[in-house]
Amino acid sequence: MSLFSFSHYKFFWRSSIAVAFFLTLLFIANSLTLQTQSTSTPCNKDPYKQLNLILNQNGTVTRPNKPPDSPPAADPTLLVLSKDLPINQSKGTWARVYLPRVARDHRSKLPLLVFFHGGGFIFLSAASTIFHEFCFNMANNVAAVVVSVEYRLAPEHRLPAAYDDAVEALHWIKANQDDWLKNLVDYSNVFLMGSSAGGNIAYNAGLRAAAADDDEITKIKGLILVQPFFSGTRRTGSERRLVNEPHLALCFNDAMWALSLPVGVDRDHEYCNPTVGNGPGRLEIIERLGWWVLVTGCGGDPLVDRQVQLVKLMEKKGVRVVGHFSPGDYHGIQDSDPLKAKVLFGVIKTFISALN
């Protein structure tokens, strides 16, 4: 049984936007006194050193300290099983698939979340422990099959390489004969999802898939964008207010974009800034297809103003969008705080359930 009828959800959607904007204004006002530049440690002149990156002359980077990875879990006593499947061996892309016990026990078909991890396009992997645990818990709490996609990283593979890998993964999912994907996924209930840079990938890959109108691509019901990673050349209020926020200082943000965007473009490229160029016009395809979009963010994230701008732009273009913004917190909090992650899973589950 749906949590909301369509008409109720339409009211919920519009009400959520109004509440989101009110809360955004409230926590921005509060943040002016709670979070000032004087309480933060400013970036030095070499943000790459602080990011622990060594720039090589051939355009690659050396990443000296690799965060821990976790293997897939095949133990049948666990709440969620997982396994790795190759996508394109020549590119080194693959996917980790998570199957919750509810699907195994009842052979019931579940929604599919196609997930793209964060890391500024530069760092981390679908195997990174923080994302393995996140996807494990999300599959269990949301009751969904999760496909976490391993995409190529910048600067060795600058954008749009990650978007290409994401669209290729959608083709791969549609054609895949793996038992979990073939028999336990409800393909009328597929969502592209990502956090931070992964949210940017979900957004841009979704636009590409929508424009292609390709029967060989898995049909998409909506997007779930968790603190999506966007920027621009003109600073927003939250970027100025939180310029040295320790979890995502502005100089780190700029440095990662410099390594990720195509050579020779600035941050007002449509990959980075969805409000410029043909970015707004591309949303008309999503509106026409009837996709739903969930955008989540928080007041302590320097990127929150851009996330709110995206919600406003989608609303203006007639896209069915729900904004969920909370005061305080910081960029990537769901990756380090299990309680915050569980709250997010509840928001996602409610969003998906309300559409059925």
Short mmCIF file of N, CA, C and O in Angstrom, two decimals, residues 121-176:
data_model
loop_
_atom_site.label_atom_id
_atom_site.label_comp_id
_atom_site.label_asym_id
_atom_site.label_seq_id
_atom_site.Cartn_x
_atom_site.Cartn_y
_atom_site.Cartn_z
N PHE A 121 35.30 12.65 -7.60
CA PHE A 121 35.69 12.05 -8.87
C PHE A 121 37.14 11.55 -8.85
O PHE A 121 37.59 10.94 -9.82
N ILE A 122 37.87 11.80 -7.76
CA ILE A 122 39.30 11.55 -7.69
C ILE A 122 39.63 10.34 -6.83
O ILE A 122 40.58 9.61 -7.09
N PHE A 123 38.84 10.14 -5.78
CA PHE A 123 39.18 9.19 -4.72
C PHE A 123 38.14 8.06 -4.64
O PHE A 123 37.03 8.16 -5.12
N LEU A 124 38.58 7.00 -3.94
CA LEU A 124 37.70 5.94 -3.43
C LEU A 124 37.16 5.04 -4.52
O LEU A 124 37.45 5.19 -5.70
N SER A 125 36.38 4.06 -4.09
CA SER A 125 35.98 2.95 -4.94
C SER A 125 34.67 2.37 -4.42
O SER A 125 34.28 2.59 -3.27
N ALA A 126 34.01 1.59 -5.28
CA ALA A 126 32.83 0.85 -4.83
C ALA A 126 33.20 -0.16 -3.75
O ALA A 126 32.34 -0.59 -2.98
N ALA A 127 34.48 -0.53 -3.66
CA ALA A 127 34.94 -1.47 -2.64
C ALA A 127 35.37 -0.78 -1.35
O ALA A 127 35.63 -1.47 -0.35
N SER A 128 35.47 0.55 -1.34
CA SER A 128 35.89 1.26 -0.13
C SER A 128 34.97 0.89 1.03
O SER A 128 33.75 0.82 0.87
N THR A 129 35.56 0.65 2.17
CA THR A 129 34.78 0.18 3.32
C THR A 129 33.62 1.10 3.67
O THR A 129 32.53 0.63 3.98
N ILE A 130 33.85 2.42 3.59
CA ILE A 130 32.75 3.34 3.96
C ILE A 130 31.56 3.17 3.04
O ILE A 130 30.40 3.25 3.49
N PHE A 131 31.79 2.91 1.75
CA PHE A 131 30.67 2.75 0.82
C PHE A 131 30.12 1.33 0.85
O PHE A 131 28.92 1.12 0.62
N HIS A 132 30.98 0.35 1.12
CA HIS A 132 30.48 -1.01 1.27
C HIS A 132 29.49 -1.08 2.45
O HIS A 132 28.39 -1.64 2.32
N GLU A 133 29.87 -0.50 3.57
CA GLU A 133 28.99 -0.52 4.74
C GLU A 133 27.72 0.31 4.49
O GLU A 133 26.61 -0.09 4.89
N PHE A 134 27.87 1.43 3.80
CA PHE A 134 26.71 2.27 3.49
C PHE A 134 25.72 1.50 2.62
O PHE A 134 24.51 1.48 2.90
N CYS A 135 26.20 0.86 1.57
CA CYS A 135 25.31 0.13 0.66
C CYS A 135 24.72 -1.11 1.32
O CYS A 135 23.54 -1.45 1.08
N PHE A 136 25.51 -1.79 2.14
CA PHE A 136 25.00 -2.94 2.90
C PHE A 136 23.81 -2.51 3.75
O PHE A 136 22.74 -3.13 3.72
N ASN A 137 24.00 -1.44 4.52
CA ASN A 137 22.93 -0.97 5.41
C ASN A 137 21.76 -0.40 4.64
O ASN A 137 20.60 -0.54 5.06
N MET A 138 22.03 0.25 3.51
CA MET A 138 20.94 0.80 2.71
C MET A 138 20.08 -0.31 2.12
O MET A 138 18.84 -0.23 2.13
N ALA A 139 20.71 -1.36 1.60
CA ALA A 139 19.94 -2.48 1.05
C ALA A 139 19.04 -3.08 2.12
O ALA A 139 17.87 -3.42 1.86
N ASN A 140 19.56 -3.20 3.35
CA ASN A 140 18.78 -3.77 4.44
C ASN A 140 17.66 -2.85 4.91
O ASN A 140 16.52 -3.28 5.09
N ASN A 141 17.97 -1.57 5.10
CA ASN A 141 16.99 -0.64 5.66
C ASN A 141 15.93 -0.20 4.65
O ASN A 141 14.77 -0.02 5.01
N VAL A 142 16.32 -0.03 3.40
CA VAL A 142 15.37 0.40 2.38
C VAL A 142 14.62 -0.78 1.78
O VAL A 142 13.55 -0.61 1.22
N ALA A 143 15.17 -2.00 1.95
CA ALA A 143 14.63 -3.20 1.31
C ALA A 143 14.68 -3.04 -0.20
O ALA A 143 13.67 -3.02 -0.91
N ALA A 144 15.90 -2.90 -0.70
CA ALA A 144 16.13 -2.72 -2.13
C ALA A 144 17.40 -3.46 -2.54
O ALA A 144 18.30 -3.67 -1.73
N VAL A 145 17.44 -3.86 -3.80
CA VAL A 145 18.68 -4.36 -4.37
C VAL A 145 19.51 -3.13 -4.73
O VAL A 145 19.01 -2.16 -5.29
N VAL A 146 20.79 -3.17 -4.38
CA VAL A 146 21.69 -2.05 -4.66
C VAL A 146 22.79 -2.53 -5.60
O VAL A 146 23.42 -3.56 -5.35
N VAL A 147 23.00 -1.78 -6.67
CA VAL A 147 24.13 -2.02 -7.57
C VAL A 147 25.06 -0.82 -7.45
O VAL A 147 24.73 0.28 -7.88
N SER A 148 26.21 -1.03 -6.81
CA SER A 148 27.19 0.03 -6.61
C SER A 148 28.23 -0.07 -7.72
O SER A 148 28.93 -1.06 -7.84
N VAL A 149 28.32 0.98 -8.53
CA VAL A 149 29.11 0.94 -9.77
C VAL A 149 30.52 1.47 -9.54
O VAL A 149 30.71 2.55 -8.99
N GLU A 150 31.49 0.70 -9.98
CA GLU A 150 32.89 1.14 -9.99
C GLU A 150 33.15 1.85 -11.31
O GLU A 150 33.11 1.24 -12.39
N TYR A 151 33.40 3.15 -11.25
CA TYR A 151 33.64 3.96 -12.45
C TYR A 151 35.10 4.43 -12.46
O TYR A 151 35.80 4.40 -11.44
N ARG A 152 35.56 4.88 -13.61
CA ARG A 152 36.94 5.36 -13.73
C ARG A 152 37.09 6.72 -13.06
O ARG A 152 36.19 7.56 -13.11
N LEU A 153 38.25 6.93 -12.45
CA LEU A 153 38.51 8.15 -11.70
C LEU A 153 39.31 9.16 -12.53
O LEU A 153 40.08 8.81 -13.43
N ALA A 154 39.12 10.43 -12.18
CA ALA A 154 39.94 11.52 -12.71
C ALA A 154 41.18 11.66 -11.81
O ALA A 154 41.16 11.20 -10.66
N PRO A 155 42.22 12.31 -12.29
CA PRO A 155 42.38 12.95 -13.60
C PRO A 155 42.83 12.00 -14.70
O PRO A 155 42.94 12.39 -15.85
N GLU A 156 43.09 10.72 -14.34
CA GLU A 156 43.48 9.76 -15.36
C GLU A 156 42.38 9.63 -16.42
O GLU A 156 42.66 9.40 -17.60
N HIS A 157 41.15 9.78 -15.97
CA HIS A 157 39.99 9.70 -16.87
C HIS A 157 39.05 10.84 -16.50
O HIS A 157 38.17 10.70 -15.65
N ARG A 158 39.25 11.98 -17.13
CA ARG A 158 38.45 13.16 -16.81
C ARG A 158 37.02 12.98 -17.30
O ARG A 158 36.72 12.16 -18.18
N LEU A 159 36.14 13.79 -16.71
CA LEU A 159 34.75 13.79 -17.17
C LEU A 159 34.71 14.11 -18.66
O LEU A 159 35.51 14.91 -19.14
N PRO A 160 33.85 13.43 -19.43
CA PRO A 160 32.68 12.66 -19.00
C PRO A 160 32.91 11.15 -18.83
O PRO A 160 31.94 10.39 -18.96
N ALA A 161 34.13 10.70 -18.56
CA ALA A 161 34.38 9.26 -18.47
C ALA A 161 33.47 8.59 -17.45
O ALA A 161 32.90 7.52 -17.72
N ALA A 162 33.30 9.21 -16.28
CA ALA A 162 32.44 8.60 -15.25
C ALA A 162 30.99 8.53 -15.72
O ALA A 162 30.28 7.56 -15.42
N TYR A 163 30.53 9.54 -16.46
CA TYR A 163 29.16 9.51 -16.99
C TYR A 163 29.02 8.39 -18.02
O TYR A 163 28.00 7.69 -18.06
N ASP A 164 30.04 8.24 -18.88
CA ASP A 164 30.01 7.15 -19.86
C ASP A 164 29.94 5.79 -19.18
O ASP A 164 29.17 4.91 -19.60
N ASP A 165 30.72 5.64 -18.12
CA ASP A 165 30.71 4.37 -17.38
C ASP A 165 29.35 4.11 -16.74
O ASP A 165 28.88 2.97 -16.70
N ALA A 166 28.72 5.18 -16.25
CA ALA A 166 27.41 5.04 -15.61
C ALA A 166 26.35 4.61 -16.62
O ALA A 166 25.54 3.71 -16.34
N VAL A 167 26.35 5.21 -17.80
CA VAL A 167 25.38 4.83 -18.83
C VAL A 167 25.65 3.41 -19.32
O VAL A 167 24.71 2.63 -19.54
N GLU A 168 26.92 3.07 -19.45
CA GLU A 168 27.26 1.70 -19.84
C GLU A 168 26.76 0.71 -18.79
O GLU A 168 26.28 -0.39 -19.13
N ALA A 169 26.83 1.09 -17.52
CA ALA A 169 26.32 0.21 -16.46
C ALA A 169 24.82 -0.01 -16.60
O ALA A 169 24.31 -1.10 -16.30
N LEU A 170 24.09 1.01 -17.05
CA LEU A 170 22.64 0.84 -17.25
C LEU A 170 22.35 -0.14 -18.38
O LEU A 170 21.41 -0.93 -18.29
N HIS A 171 23.13 -0.07 -19.44
CA HIS A 171 23.01 -1.07 -20.51
C HIS A 171 23.31 -2.47 -19.96
O HIS A 171 22.59 -3.44 -20.26
N TRP A 172 24.37 -2.55 -19.18
CA TRP A 172 24.81 -3.83 -18.62
C TRP A 172 23.74 -4.43 -17.72
O TRP A 172 23.47 -5.65 -17.77
N ILE A 173 23.11 -3.62 -16.89
CA ILE A 173 22.07 -4.11 -15.99
C ILE A 173 20.90 -4.67 -16.79
O ILE A 173 20.37 -5.75 -16.48
N LYS A 174 20.51 -3.96 -17.83
CA LYS A 174 19.36 -4.39 -18.64
C LYS A 174 19.63 -5.75 -19.30
O LYS A 174 18.74 -6.61 -19.38
N ALA A 175 20.87 -5.98 -19.73
CA ALA A 175 21.20 -7.21 -20.47
C ALA A 175 21.67 -8.33 -19.57
O ALA A 175 21.82 -9.47 -20.03
N ASN A 176 21.91 -8.06 -18.30
CA ASN A 176 22.56 -9.02 -17.43
C ASN A 176 21.65 -10.21 -17.11
O ASN A 176 20.46 -10.05 -16.85
#
